[in-house]
Short mmCIF file of C-alpha atoms and ligand atoms in Angstrom, two decimals:
data_model
loop_
_atom_site.label_atom_id
_atom_site.label_comp_id
_atom_site.label_asym_id
_atom_site.label_seq_id
_atom_site.Cartn_x
_atom_site.Cartn_y
_atom_site.Cartn_z
CA MET R 2 -21.63 -0.66 -15.81
CA ARG R 3 -22.68 -1.45 -12.24
CA GLY R 4 -23.75 1.33 -9.94
CA ASP R 5 -20.76 0.73 -7.65
CA GLU R 6 -18.12 1.18 -10.32
CA GLN R 7 -16.76 4.38 -11.79
CA PRO R 8 -15.68 4.98 -15.37
CA ALA R 9 -11.90 5.07 -15.81
CA SER R 10 -12.10 8.68 -16.95
CA VAL R 11 -13.14 9.79 -13.44
CA ARG R 12 -9.59 9.63 -12.05
CA GLY R 13 -7.47 10.23 -15.13
CA PRO R 14 -5.97 8.44 -18.12
CA GLY R 15 -5.02 4.81 -17.54
CA ILE R 16 -6.69 4.56 -14.13
CA PRO R 17 -8.87 1.43 -14.14
CA ALA R 18 -12.45 1.34 -12.89
CA GLN R 19 -12.83 1.02 -9.15
CA VAL R 20 -15.12 -1.12 -7.04
CA GLN R 21 -16.31 -0.20 -3.56
CA ILE R 22 -15.62 -2.47 -0.59
CA LEU R 23 -17.44 -1.20 2.52
CA ARG R 24 -17.49 2.20 0.78
CA PHE R 25 -13.72 2.21 0.19
CA PRO R 26 -12.42 2.37 -3.37
CA VAL R 27 -10.30 -0.48 -4.74
CA HIS R 28 -8.86 -0.47 -8.25
CA ASP R 29 -8.68 -3.70 -10.15
CA LEU R 30 -5.45 -3.95 -12.09
CA PRO R 31 -2.67 -6.48 -12.45
CA LEU R 32 0.85 -5.60 -11.30
CA PRO R 33 2.44 -5.24 -14.77
CA GLU R 34 -0.28 -2.73 -15.70
CA LEU R 35 0.39 -0.80 -12.52
CA VAL R 36 4.13 -0.61 -13.29
CA GLY R 37 3.29 0.63 -16.80
CA LEU R 38 1.09 3.31 -15.30
CA VAL R 39 3.87 4.49 -12.97
CA GLN R 40 6.26 4.63 -15.95
CA SER R 41 3.76 6.78 -17.85
CA TRP R 42 3.45 9.11 -14.82
CA ALA R 43 7.24 9.46 -14.69
CA ARG R 44 7.42 10.22 -18.41
CA ALA R 45 4.67 12.84 -18.16
CA GLY R 46 6.95 15.03 -16.00
CA ARG R 47 7.99 15.59 -12.40
CA GLY R 48 5.39 18.18 -11.33
CA ARG R 49 2.58 15.97 -10.02
CA LEU R 50 2.65 13.53 -7.11
CA HIS R 51 0.56 10.35 -7.29
CA GLN R 52 -0.23 8.32 -4.19
CA ILE R 53 -0.92 4.60 -4.18
CA VAL R 54 -2.46 2.88 -1.15
CA THR R 55 -2.18 -0.91 -0.76
CA LEU R 56 -5.34 -1.56 1.24
CA ASN R 57 -5.89 -4.35 3.76
CA PRO R 58 -8.76 -5.02 6.19
CA GLU R 59 -6.86 -3.54 9.17
CA MET R 60 -6.52 -0.29 7.25
CA VAL R 61 -10.23 -0.27 6.37
CA MET R 62 -11.12 -0.67 10.05
CA ALA R 63 -8.65 2.06 11.10
CA ALA R 64 -9.97 4.44 8.41
CA ARG R 65 -13.54 3.98 9.66
CA ARG R 66 -12.35 5.62 12.89
CA LEU R 67 -9.91 8.18 11.46
CA PRO R 68 -11.44 10.68 9.00
CA GLU R 69 -8.02 11.91 7.83
CA PHE R 70 -7.00 8.37 6.91
CA ARG R 71 -10.30 7.75 5.12
CA ALA R 72 -9.84 10.95 3.09
CA THR R 73 -6.29 9.94 2.18
CA ILE R 74 -7.49 6.58 0.87
CA GLU R 75 -10.37 8.18 -1.02
CA GLN R 76 -8.08 10.75 -2.61
CA ALA R 77 -5.34 8.29 -3.56
CA ASP R 78 -4.74 7.92 -7.29
CA LEU R 79 -4.77 4.14 -6.97
CA VAL R 80 -5.85 1.76 -4.23
CA THR R 81 -4.73 -1.85 -4.63
CA ALA R 82 -6.08 -4.87 -2.78
CA ASP R 83 -3.29 -5.91 -0.42
CA GLY R 84 -4.75 -8.26 2.17
CA VAL R 85 -6.45 -11.46 1.07
CA GLY R 86 -9.42 -10.23 3.15
CA ILE R 87 -10.07 -7.50 0.57
CA VAL R 88 -9.92 -10.01 -2.29
CA LEU R 89 -12.34 -12.39 -0.53
CA ALA R 90 -14.70 -9.54 0.38
CA ALA R 91 -14.73 -8.38 -3.24
CA ARG R 92 -15.55 -11.89 -4.43
CA LEU R 93 -18.34 -12.36 -1.87
CA LEU R 94 -19.88 -9.01 -2.73
CA GLY R 95 -19.94 -9.89 -6.44
CA ARG R 96 -17.14 -7.53 -7.48
CA PRO R 97 -14.24 -9.94 -8.03
CA LEU R 98 -10.74 -8.52 -8.42
CA ARG R 99 -8.04 -10.01 -10.62
CA GLY R 100 -5.57 -10.34 -7.78
CA ARG R 101 -3.78 -8.64 -4.91
CA ILE R 102 -0.82 -6.31 -4.94
CA THR R 103 1.14 -6.07 -1.71
CA GLY R 104 3.71 -3.40 -0.89
CA VAL R 105 6.60 -5.83 -1.26
CA ASP R 106 5.32 -7.09 -4.66
CA LEU R 107 5.07 -3.51 -5.84
CA VAL R 108 8.61 -2.62 -4.69
CA GLU R 109 10.07 -5.71 -6.36
CA ALA R 110 8.20 -5.05 -9.61
CA LEU R 111 9.28 -1.39 -9.74
CA ALA R 112 12.90 -2.44 -9.19
CA ALA R 113 12.67 -5.27 -11.73
CA ALA R 114 11.38 -2.85 -14.40
CA GLY R 115 15.01 -1.61 -14.56
CA ASP R 116 13.73 1.75 -15.77
CA PRO R 117 16.26 4.59 -15.33
CA GLU R 118 13.32 7.02 -14.94
CA LEU R 119 12.13 5.18 -11.81
CA ALA R 120 14.84 5.99 -9.28
CA LEU R 121 13.71 4.73 -5.86
CA PHE R 122 14.09 6.30 -2.41
CA LEU R 123 13.53 3.96 0.54
CA LEU R 124 12.30 5.83 3.63
CA GLY R 125 11.57 4.12 6.95
CA ALA R 126 12.12 0.86 8.89
CA ALA R 127 14.76 0.42 11.59
CA PRO R 128 18.21 1.99 11.03
CA GLY R 129 20.19 0.09 8.40
CA VAL R 130 17.23 -1.93 7.12
CA ALA R 131 16.39 0.33 4.15
CA GLU R 132 20.08 0.25 3.05
CA ARG R 133 20.11 -3.53 3.20
CA ALA R 134 16.84 -3.79 1.32
CA ALA R 135 18.20 -1.40 -1.33
CA ARG R 136 21.40 -3.44 -1.73
CA ARG R 137 19.38 -6.63 -2.19
CA LEU R 138 17.06 -4.97 -4.72
CA ALA R 139 20.01 -3.63 -6.71
CA ALA R 140 21.74 -7.03 -6.66
CA ARG R 141 18.62 -8.79 -7.88
CA SER R 142 17.62 -6.19 -10.48
CA PRO R 143 20.79 -4.67 -11.93
CA GLY R 144 18.92 -1.98 -13.92
CA CYS R 145 17.23 -0.61 -10.81
CA ARG R 146 18.33 2.86 -9.65
CA ILE R 147 18.43 3.62 -5.92
CA ALA R 148 18.31 7.38 -5.32
CA GLY R 149 18.71 7.11 -1.54
CA THR R 150 17.70 5.52 1.76
CA TRP R 151 16.89 6.94 5.19
CA ALA R 152 15.34 5.37 8.29
CA GLY R 153 13.77 8.59 9.58
CA SER R 154 10.61 8.44 11.68
CA PRO R 155 6.97 9.43 11.24
CA GLN R 156 7.32 11.96 14.12
CA PRO R 157 6.57 15.46 12.75
CA GLU R 158 9.81 16.89 14.19
CA GLU R 159 11.81 14.45 12.07
CA SER R 160 10.10 15.23 8.78
CA GLY R 161 12.40 18.12 7.87
CA GLU R 162 15.50 15.93 7.71
CA ALA R 163 13.76 13.26 5.62
CA LEU R 164 12.30 15.84 3.22
CA ALA R 165 15.69 17.52 2.77
CA ARG R 166 17.29 14.19 1.91
CA ILE R 167 14.50 13.36 -0.54
CA ALA R 168 14.77 16.81 -2.17
CA ALA R 169 18.54 16.34 -2.60
CA ALA R 170 18.16 12.83 -4.07
CA ARG R 171 15.24 13.73 -6.42
CA PRO R 172 13.77 10.22 -6.68
CA ALA R 173 10.82 9.54 -8.98
CA VAL R 174 9.45 6.97 -6.54
CA LEU R 175 9.28 7.30 -2.76
CA LEU R 176 8.65 4.10 -0.77
CA VAL R 177 7.63 4.80 2.83
CA ALA R 178 7.85 2.03 5.46
CA TYR R 179 6.38 3.56 8.62
CA GLY R 180 3.44 1.12 8.90
CA ALA R 181 -0.19 2.05 8.21
CA PRO R 182 -1.70 4.58 8.72
CA ALA R 183 1.40 6.65 9.64
CA GLN R 184 3.02 6.17 6.22
CA GLU R 185 -0.07 7.12 4.19
CA LEU R 186 -0.71 10.17 6.38
CA TRP R 187 2.94 11.23 6.18
CA ILE R 188 2.77 11.19 2.38
CA ALA R 189 -0.55 13.07 2.26
CA ARG R 190 0.67 15.71 4.73
CA HIS R 191 3.85 16.34 2.73
CA ARG R 192 2.33 16.34 -0.77
CA ARG R 193 3.57 19.81 -1.67
CA GLU R 194 7.18 19.24 -0.55
CA LEU R 195 7.29 15.86 -2.30
CA GLU R 196 5.95 17.40 -5.49
CA ARG R 197 8.64 20.09 -5.32
CA ALA R 198 11.23 17.33 -4.83
CA GLY R 199 10.09 15.80 -8.14
CA VAL R 200 8.47 12.71 -6.63
CA VAL R 201 5.98 11.19 -9.07
CA LEU R 202 4.81 8.26 -6.97
CA ALA R 203 4.73 7.88 -3.18
CA VAL R 204 3.44 4.69 -1.61
CA GLY R 205 3.37 3.23 1.91
CA VAL R 206 4.92 -0.24 1.87
CA GLY R 207 4.56 -1.42 5.49
CA GLY R 208 7.01 -4.18 6.37
CA ALA R 209 8.38 -4.50 2.80
CA PHE R 210 11.95 -3.41 3.67
CA ASP R 211 12.04 -5.91 6.56
CA TYR R 212 11.19 -8.71 4.12
CA LEU R 213 13.56 -7.50 1.42
CA ALA R 214 16.43 -7.09 3.89
CA GLY R 215 15.73 -10.55 5.30
CA VAL R 216 15.04 -9.13 8.80
CA VAL R 217 11.56 -10.70 8.87
CA PRO R 218 10.85 -13.84 6.82
CA ARG R 219 7.88 -13.73 4.47
CA ALA R 220 5.26 -16.47 4.79
CA PRO R 221 6.08 -19.45 2.57
CA ARG R 222 4.45 -19.25 -0.86
CA PRO R 223 1.91 -22.10 -0.29
CA LEU R 224 0.60 -20.34 2.83
CA ARG R 225 0.36 -17.07 0.94
CA ARG R 226 -1.56 -18.81 -1.84
CA LEU R 227 -4.00 -20.17 0.72
CA GLY R 228 -4.52 -16.66 2.03
CA LEU R 229 -2.97 -17.52 5.40
CA GLU R 230 -0.17 -14.93 5.52
CA TRP R 231 -1.95 -13.26 8.46
CA LEU R 232 -1.72 -16.53 10.46
CA TYR R 233 2.01 -16.87 9.75
CA ARG R 234 2.58 -13.27 10.84
CA LEU R 235 0.54 -13.85 13.99
CA VAL R 236 2.68 -16.88 14.94
CA ARG R 237 5.98 -15.08 14.15
CA GLN R 238 4.96 -11.73 15.66
CA PRO R 239 2.38 -12.55 18.38
CA TRP R 240 2.14 -8.86 19.42
CA ARG R 241 0.05 -8.44 16.28
CA TRP R 242 -2.97 -10.13 17.85
CA ARG R 243 -4.49 -6.84 18.94
CA ARG R 244 -4.20 -5.35 15.44
CA GLN R 245 -5.55 -8.54 13.92
CA LEU R 246 -8.75 -8.23 15.95
CA ALA R 247 -9.71 -5.98 13.07
CA LEU R 248 -9.96 -9.03 10.79
CA PRO R 249 -13.08 -10.68 12.33
CA ARG R 250 -14.68 -7.25 12.66
CA PHE R 251 -14.03 -6.58 8.99
CA ALA R 252 -15.44 -10.03 8.10
CA ALA R 253 -18.60 -9.29 10.12
CA LEU R 254 -19.16 -6.01 8.26
CA VAL R 255 -18.64 -7.69 4.89
CA LEU R 256 -21.15 -10.41 5.82
CA ARG R 257 -23.63 -7.77 6.91
CA GLU R 258 -23.29 -6.03 3.55
CA TRP R 259 -23.66 -9.36 1.76
CA VAL R 260 -26.91 -10.11 3.65
CA THR R 261 -28.23 -6.60 2.94
CA GLN R 262 -27.44 -7.04 -0.76
CA ARG R 263 -29.29 -10.39 -0.85
CA LEU R 264 -32.33 -8.99 0.95
CA ARG R 265 -32.46 -6.13 -1.54
CA GLY R 266 -32.35 -8.78 -4.29
N1 UDP L 324 8.34 1.69 11.34
C1 UDP L 324 9.18 2.78 11.39
N2 UDP L 324 8.96 3.76 12.30
C2 UDP L 324 7.89 3.71 13.15
C3 UDP L 324 7.00 2.60 13.09
C4 UDP L 324 7.25 1.60 12.17
O1 UDP L 324 10.13 2.84 10.62
O2 UDP L 324 7.73 4.62 13.95
C5 UDP L 324 8.60 0.62 10.37
C6 UDP L 324 8.90 -0.75 10.95
O3 UDP L 324 10.29 -0.82 11.26
C7 UDP L 324 8.52 -1.66 9.81
C8 UDP L 324 7.39 -0.89 9.14
O4 UDP L 324 7.42 0.43 9.62
O5 UDP L 324 9.58 -1.79 8.90
C9 UDP L 324 5.99 -1.39 9.45
O6 UDP L 324 5.94 -2.72 9.44
P1 UDP L 324 4.61 -3.53 9.73
O7 UDP L 324 4.95 -4.93 9.45
O8 UDP L 324 4.03 -3.16 11.04
O9 UDP L 324 3.66 -2.90 8.62
P2 UDP L 324 2.37 -3.49 7.97
O10 UDP L 324 2.87 -4.17 6.72
O11 UDP L 324 1.73 -4.43 8.94
O12 UDP L 324 1.58 -2.23 7.73
#
């Protein structure tokens, strides 16, 4: 085993080994395995909350500045490679991953599992968007159970209402679309309440409801395969340019680590 990997037993049963990308953990597992893991969490009982983070380079750069966000990522039960930048960095640094798992892929796969134990609650996005996304998911995956939807807001004064709705709906899975890092921090700050509400998995899903509801089109598949989703998003949503400045900075850090590795031999 390489020095930068951890044995699966470190985090619990079924959790795959992790690699480190710029000192952030990333777990290497395919989507079907991840869904199986969530099903096993749900079957093990409703007393323990698990958090999944779908990591992209913008989040890495933000977490380098925000200690609370870094701690949330480090303490997550699973961190998947979301952005293609993470996958490329892993390959360059000699720790290749089997693929990426985005928030929207994860939501679709959980719905498609059609597992009655995996009732979903969709929290976040603009008013009405979560409902539309839920309707589309239910139409596409008839076995999928929707426990509830609520737009809410990451503002602390609005948490009470969202938590009360979640507690009443008792979902096994909470999908939070407040954008990173607000969604990950919201989950981490409300761990106890979510556990009491019986939530087994909470995960930040970024713009997933916008895609599912058809409010924002997803990049065409060939562009996604080429790893150019970021370019499509930049053209469709030019206000993203400032956030995307993180991408070249991330690339520079990865290159620096690559050079350091080579010099060390
Ligand atoms: N959002 C929200 N409340 C906020 C800020 C954002 O509900 O205060 C939602 C927004 O409507 C969108 C999602 O959070 O549905 C974030 O989308 P974005 O594409 O920015 O996320 P990314 O995938 O880039 O993290």
